[in-house]
Amino acid sequence: MIKTKQRRAVLVTGSSSGIGYHTSMYLAENGFTVLATVRKESDATRLREMGNPNLIPFFPLDLTKPNQIESTSEKIKGFLHSQDFNGLYGIVNIAGGGSIAPIELLDTHAFHSELKTRILGPVILLQHLLPLIREAKGRILWIATPALIPSPFLTDIHACDFAVNFIARTLKLELSQSGISSILIRCGGIDTTSPQKTMNKLKESMSKWPYEKLRYYKPTLENLKKEFTEFDKKRTDPLRVARVIHRALTETKPHSRYRVGYMSGFAAFLELFPQPVVDWLLTRRYRNAGEAGK
Ligand SMILES: NC(=O)c1ccc[n+]([C@@H]2O[C@H](COP(=O)([O-])OP(=O)(O)OC[C@H]3O[C@@H](n4cnc5c(N)ncnc54)[C@H](OP(=O)(O)O)[C@@H]3O)[C@@H](O)[C@H]2O)c1
């Protein structure tokens, strides 16, 4: 019993692939009991079959569905109680998707779903599990972009990143008396299958969008496709994000933000400039991208 009390349980969202998968594996191999949440039973089975006793899949957790958030939270409470854990030590909010589209052509159903996955869902989850985090004097981690600067055609991803930034920092203030940390993990380009999925979605969308609207953006999008292909070659191994997350969970005095991944340093540097300067630089950049794509 005493031994179990010394172990720390951490919930990870989006454990089926990419950053969430690597983080779940790494934490489970490095001393944490990982409550690895996934949407699909097949992913839960795959994780269970890995045979790591520290990796415990929970499903279904689709963050757009409040009833699943509630039932998973209840299952987690029951599990932690039955195993005599001292509360929940961490929530690592990773799940997310996103698309490339000009705002004029954005699929607003998908945007709504992304807002639920990245913002509302994690807040509901937090509301259910905060008493357990309090018990453990735990930490809440949020994956987001390295810089709060406008990113044309990445609105659903970056609008969520801005909101995540706001929530993570506000939570830090609201919980400052309780010994709970709210930490931003600011990621640059990470080498997962998600960029390819996003690019495939863009190609499909471009074949469906009405040409009378698409024509205004097509040269820039064509050029960006080339730039993204180059960018994708330099993306960072997701294992490095997993290591940073492990640090954020284990350092005695954690920072309120960590940065990792390709171009994250440059993006964070750009964020330091006044907003009109950033807007001016980006306007030039996207005007040039449009010219180059013609
Ligand atoms: N890759 C990058 O360069 C990068 C950079 C900065 C930030 N990020 C952020 O990091 C997160 C993970 O990205 P990734 O590259 O690892 O992507 P990924 O490999 O596509 O993984 C996305 C994960 O989120 C899950 N997910 C999606 N919608 C969900 C929902 N409604 N409810 C619960 N789970 C859901 C997916 O589950 P299914 O398998 O069931 O779809 C999957 O496990 C995203 O939030 C992304 O914005 C990524």
mmCIF file of N, CA and C in Angstrom, residues 8-79:
data_model
loop_
_atom_site.group_PDB
_atom_site.id
_atom_site.type_symbol
_atom_site.label_atom_id
_atom_site.label_comp_id
_atom_site.label_asym_id
_atom_site.label_seq_id
_atom_site.Cartn_x
_atom_site.Cartn_y
_atom_site.Cartn_z
ATOM 1 N N ARG A 8 2.929 7.927 -9.002
ATOM 2 C CA ARG A 8 2.177 9.076 -9.477
ATOM 3 C C ARG A 8 1.408 8.706 -10.729
ATOM 4 N N ALA A 9 0.113 9.023 -10.737
ATOM 5 C CA ALA A 9 -0.722 8.733 -11.904
ATOM 6 C C ALA A 9 -0.931 10.010 -12.710
ATOM 7 N N VAL A 10 -0.810 9.863 -14.022
ATOM 8 C CA VAL A 10 -0.947 11.005 -14.927
ATOM 9 C C VAL A 10 -1.906 10.643 -16.055
ATOM 10 N N LEU A 11 -2.865 11.512 -16.314
ATOM 11 C CA LEU A 11 -3.780 11.281 -17.439
ATOM 12 C C LEU A 11 -3.249 11.990 -18.682
ATOM 13 N N VAL A 12 -3.217 11.272 -19.794
ATOM 14 C CA VAL A 12 -2.783 11.870 -21.066
ATOM 15 C C VAL A 12 -3.936 11.773 -22.056
ATOM 16 N N THR A 13 -4.243 12.866 -22.760
ATOM 17 C CA THR A 13 -5.265 12.771 -23.812
ATOM 18 C C THR A 13 -4.577 12.607 -25.167
ATOM 19 N N GLY A 14 -5.287 11.946 -26.089
ATOM 20 C CA GLY A 14 -4.724 11.746 -27.437
ATOM 21 C C GLY A 14 -3.602 10.729 -27.463
ATOM 22 N N SER A 15 -3.732 9.656 -26.651
ATOM 23 C CA SER A 15 -2.636 8.675 -26.535
ATOM 24 C C SER A 15 -2.520 7.724 -27.718
ATOM 25 N N SER A 16 -3.443 7.819 -28.671
ATOM 26 C CA SER A 16 -3.421 6.833 -29.764
ATOM 27 C C SER A 16 -2.295 7.079 -30.756
ATOM 28 N N SER A 17 -1.842 8.339 -30.885
ATOM 29 C CA SER A 17 -0.819 8.590 -31.911
ATOM 30 C C SER A 17 0.012 9.831 -31.591
ATOM 31 N N GLY A 18 1.068 10.022 -32.386
ATOM 32 C CA GLY A 18 1.862 11.244 -32.335
ATOM 33 C C GLY A 18 2.427 11.577 -30.954
ATOM 34 N N ILE A 19 2.304 12.835 -30.595
ATOM 35 C CA ILE A 19 2.905 13.331 -29.348
ATOM 36 C C ILE A 19 2.286 12.613 -28.140
ATOM 37 N N GLY A 20 0.973 12.409 -28.185
ATOM 38 C CA GLY A 20 0.285 11.751 -27.070
ATOM 39 C C GLY A 20 0.763 10.323 -26.870
ATOM 40 N N TYR A 21 0.962 9.617 -27.971
ATOM 41 C CA TYR A 21 1.420 8.224 -27.906
ATOM 42 C C TYR A 21 2.839 8.167 -27.310
ATOM 43 N N HIS A 22 3.749 8.970 -27.876
ATOM 44 C CA HIS A 22 5.136 8.944 -27.402
ATOM 45 C C HIS A 22 5.236 9.388 -25.944
ATOM 46 N N THR A 23 4.419 10.361 -25.590
ATOM 47 C CA THR A 23 4.433 10.840 -24.198
ATOM 48 C C THR A 23 3.939 9.741 -23.251
ATOM 49 N N SER A 24 2.867 9.074 -23.646
ATOM 50 C CA SER A 24 2.314 8.003 -22.795
ATOM 51 C C SER A 24 3.356 6.909 -22.588
ATOM 52 N N MET A 25 4.000 6.502 -23.695
ATOM 53 C CA MET A 25 5.014 5.442 -23.612
ATOM 54 C C MET A 25 6.165 5.874 -22.693
ATOM 55 N N TYR A 26 6.661 7.091 -22.949
ATOM 56 C CA TYR A 26 7.844 7.557 -22.224
ATOM 57 C C TYR A 26 7.556 7.689 -20.720
ATOM 58 N N LEU A 27 6.408 8.256 -20.400
ATOM 59 C CA LEU A 27 6.082 8.436 -18.980
ATOM 60 C C LEU A 27 5.895 7.083 -18.294
ATOM 61 N N ALA A 28 5.258 6.139 -19.030
ATOM 62 C CA ALA A 28 5.032 4.802 -18.441
ATOM 63 C C ALA A 28 6.357 4.064 -18.247
ATOM 64 N N GLU A 29 7.330 4.352 -19.097
ATOM 65 C CA GLU A 29 8.651 3.694 -18.947
ATOM 66 C C GLU A 29 9.514 4.408 -17.919
ATOM 67 N N ASN A 30 9.077 5.576 -17.484
ATOM 68 C CA ASN A 30 9.919 6.375 -16.587
ATOM 69 C C ASN A 30 9.191 6.772 -15.303
ATOM 70 N N GLY A 31 8.548 5.807 -14.732
ATOM 71 C CA GLY A 31 8.098 5.965 -13.354
ATOM 72 C C GLY A 31 6.666 6.403 -13.124
ATOM 73 N N PHE A 32 5.938 6.779 -14.164
ATOM 74 C CA PHE A 32 4.549 7.206 -13.947
ATOM 75 C C PHE A 32 3.573 6.071 -14.275
ATOM 76 N N THR A 33 2.435 6.097 -13.633
ATOM 77 C CA THR A 33 1.311 5.267 -14.073
ATOM 78 C C THR A 33 0.515 6.148 -15.029
ATOM 79 N N VAL A 34 0.404 5.709 -16.267
ATOM 80 C CA VAL A 34 -0.212 6.572 -17.286
ATOM 81 C C VAL A 34 -1.636 6.111 -17.590
ATOM 82 N N LEU A 35 -2.574 7.000 -17.385
ATOM 83 C CA LEU A 35 -3.964 6.741 -17.745
ATOM 84 C C LEU A 35 -4.106 7.291 -19.159
ATOM 85 N N ALA A 36 -3.908 6.389 -20.116
ATOM 86 C CA ALA A 36 -3.780 6.789 -21.520
ATOM 87 C C ALA A 36 -5.165 6.790 -22.157
ATOM 88 N N THR A 37 -5.687 7.987 -22.451
ATOM 89 C CA THR A 37 -7.067 8.053 -22.949
ATOM 90 C C THR A 37 -7.096 8.076 -24.479
ATOM 91 N N VAL A 38 -8.027 7.300 -25.017
ATOM 92 C CA VAL A 38 -8.180 7.192 -26.484
ATOM 93 C C VAL A 38 -9.669 7.184 -26.844
ATOM 94 N N ARG A 39 -9.925 7.420 -28.146
ATOM 95 C CA ARG A 39 -11.329 7.420 -28.594
ATOM 96 C C ARG A 39 -11.809 6.035 -28.975
ATOM 97 N N LYS A 40 -10.866 5.212 -29.502
ATOM 98 C CA LYS A 40 -11.306 3.949 -30.109
ATOM 99 C C LYS A 40 -10.860 2.730 -29.291
ATOM 100 N N GLU A 41 -11.729 1.723 -29.280
ATOM 101 C CA GLU A 41 -11.412 0.494 -28.550
ATOM 102 C C GLU A 41 -10.160 -0.169 -29.133
ATOM 103 N N SER A 42 -10.023 -0.127 -30.471
ATOM 104 C CA SER A 42 -8.860 -0.781 -31.092
ATOM 105 C C SER A 42 -7.549 -0.158 -30.581
ATOM 106 N N ASP A 43 -7.562 1.166 -30.331
ATOM 107 C CA ASP A 43 -6.344 1.814 -29.809
ATOM 108 C C ASP A 43 -6.092 1.395 -28.356
ATOM 109 N N ALA A 44 -7.188 1.265 -27.591
ATOM 110 C CA ALA A 44 -7.037 0.827 -26.197
ATOM 111 C C ALA A 44 -6.444 -0.588 -26.176
ATOM 112 N N THR A 45 -6.940 -1.455 -27.059
ATOM 113 C CA THR A 45 -6.449 -2.839 -27.113
ATOM 114 C C THR A 45 -4.967 -2.848 -27.488
ATOM 115 N N ARG A 46 -4.624 -2.053 -28.499
ATOM 116 C CA ARG A 46 -3.219 -1.981 -28.957
ATOM 117 C C ARG A 46 -2.305 -1.549 -27.804
ATOM 118 N N LEU A 47 -2.731 -0.552 -27.040
ATOM 119 C CA LEU A 47 -1.894 -0.074 -25.931
ATOM 120 C C LEU A 47 -1.799 -1.139 -24.834
ATOM 121 N N ARG A 48 -2.947 -1.802 -24.570
ATOM 122 C CA ARG A 48 -2.955 -2.828 -23.517
ATOM 123 C C ARG A 48 -2.044 -3.983 -23.898
ATOM 124 N N GLU A 49 -2.066 -4.322 -25.194
ATOM 125 C CA GLU A 49 -1.274 -5.476 -25.644
ATOM 126 C C GLU A 49 0.234 -5.222 -25.588
ATOM 127 N N MET A 50 0.615 -3.987 -25.341
ATOM 128 C CA MET A 50 2.049 -3.717 -25.201
ATOM 129 C C MET A 50 2.596 -4.319 -23.915
ATOM 130 N N GLY A 51 1.684 -4.631 -23.003
ATOM 131 C CA GLY A 51 2.069 -5.379 -21.802
ATOM 132 C C GLY A 51 2.843 -4.563 -20.775
ATOM 133 N N ASN A 52 2.757 -3.231 -20.848
ATOM 134 C CA ASN A 52 3.415 -2.411 -19.823
ATOM 135 C C ASN A 52 2.380 -2.153 -18.717
ATOM 136 N N PRO A 53 2.627 -2.681 -17.507
ATOM 137 C CA PRO A 53 1.627 -2.526 -16.437
ATOM 138 C C PRO A 53 1.409 -1.070 -16.030
ATOM 139 N N ASN A 54 2.352 -0.189 -16.384
ATOM 140 C CA ASN A 54 2.185 1.236 -16.037
ATOM 141 C C ASN A 54 1.376 2.002 -17.065
ATOM 142 N N LEU A 55 0.994 1.315 -18.144
ATOM 143 C CA LEU A 55 0.244 1.992 -19.210
ATOM 144 C C LEU A 55 -1.191 1.449 -19.195
ATOM 145 N N ILE A 56 -2.123 2.283 -18.730
ATOM 146 C CA ILE A 56 -3.489 1.796 -18.555
ATOM 147 C C ILE A 56 -4.435 2.591 -19.463
ATOM 148 N N PRO A 57 -4.899 1.947 -20.540
ATOM 149 C CA PRO A 57 -5.767 2.687 -21.455
ATOM 150 C C PRO A 57 -7.170 2.909 -20.887
ATOM 151 N N PHE A 58 -7.705 4.080 -21.153
ATOM 152 C CA PHE A 58 -9.109 4.378 -20.813
ATOM 153 C C PHE A 58 -9.799 4.819 -22.094
ATOM 154 N N PHE A 59 -10.940 4.217 -22.370
ATOM 155 C CA PHE A 59 -11.699 4.609 -23.570
ATOM 156 C C PHE A 59 -13.179 4.377 -23.293
ATOM 157 N N PRO A 60 -14.098 4.997 -24.022
ATOM 158 C CA PRO A 60 -13.824 6.009 -25.026
ATOM 159 C C PRO A 60 -13.756 7.397 -24.386
ATOM 160 N N LEU A 61 -12.750 8.176 -24.794
ATOM 161 C CA LEU A 61 -12.749 9.574 -24.384
ATOM 162 C C LEU A 61 -12.622 10.442 -25.626
ATOM 163 N N ASP A 62 -13.806 10.843 -26.111
ATOM 164 C CA ASP A 62 -13.847 11.836 -27.181
ATOM 165 C C ASP A 62 -14.153 13.164 -26.496
ATOM 166 N N LEU A 63 -13.235 14.110 -26.599
ATOM 167 C CA LEU A 63 -13.371 15.359 -25.837
ATOM 168 C C LEU A 63 -14.490 16.257 -26.336
ATOM 169 N N THR A 64 -15.104 15.903 -27.466
ATOM 170 C CA THR A 64 -16.253 16.695 -27.917
ATOM 171 C C THR A 64 -17.538 16.190 -27.233
ATOM 172 N N LYS A 65 -17.422 15.110 -26.448
ATOM 173 C CA LYS A 65 -18.627 14.497 -25.862
ATOM 174 C C LYS A 65 -18.609 14.554 -24.330
ATOM 175 N N PRO A 66 -19.341 15.532 -23.770
ATOM 176 C CA PRO A 66 -19.315 15.711 -22.310
ATOM 177 C C PRO A 66 -19.697 14.440 -21.539
ATOM 178 N N ASN A 67 -20.615 13.609 -22.099
ATOM 179 C CA ASN A 67 -20.988 12.387 -21.354
ATOM 180 C C ASN A 67 -19.808 11.418 -21.237
ATOM 181 N N GLN A 68 -18.975 11.368 -22.286
ATOM 182 C CA GLN A 68 -17.786 10.496 -22.218
ATOM 183 C C GLN A 68 -16.737 11.072 -21.254
ATOM 184 N N ILE A 69 -16.680 12.390 -21.190
ATOM 185 C CA ILE A 69 -15.718 13.014 -20.258
ATOM 186 C C ILE A 69 -16.133 12.673 -18.826
ATOM 187 N N GLU A 70 -17.456 12.753 -18.591
ATOM 188 C CA GLU A 70 -17.945 12.460 -17.248
ATOM 189 C C GLU A 70 -17.715 10.996 -16.885
ATOM 190 N N SER A 71 -18.074 10.084 -17.818
ATOM 191 C CA SER A 71 -17.951 8.663 -17.463
ATOM 192 C C SER A 71 -16.482 8.250 -17.325
ATOM 193 N N THR A 72 -15.602 8.807 -18.173
ATOM 194 C CA THR A 72 -14.168 8.472 -18.037
ATOM 195 C C THR A 72 -13.636 9.020 -16.713
ATOM 196 N N SER A 73 -14.069 10.224 -16.350
ATOM 197 C CA SER A 73 -13.607 10.799 -15.079
ATOM 198 C C SER A 73 -14.037 9.913 -13.909
ATOM 199 N N GLU A 74 -15.271 9.407 -13.982
ATOM 200 C CA GLU A 74 -15.749 8.528 -12.897
ATOM 201 C C GLU A 74 -14.918 7.255 -12.835
ATOM 202 N N LYS A 75 -14.625 6.687 -14.045
ATOM 203 C CA LYS A 75 -13.812 5.455 -14.085
ATOM 204 C C LYS A 75 -12.433 5.725 -13.487
ATOM 205 N N ILE A 76 -11.887 6.895 -13.804
ATOM 206 C CA ILE A 76 -10.545 7.232 -13.311
ATOM 207 C C ILE A 76 -10.557 7.410 -11.794
ATOM 208 N N LYS A 77 -11.609 8.080 -11.311
ATOM 209 C CA LYS A 77 -11.722 8.252 -9.850
ATOM 210 C C LYS A 77 -11.762 6.885 -9.173
ATOM 211 N N GLY A 78 -12.588 5.987 -9.745
ATOM 212 C CA GLY A 78 -12.731 4.636 -9.179
ATOM 213 C C GLY A 78 -11.394 3.903 -9.208
ATOM 214 N N PHE A 79 -10.696 4.000 -10.335
ATOM 215 C CA PHE A 79 -9.411 3.302 -10.474
ATOM 216 C C PHE A 79 -8.406 3.816 -9.441
#
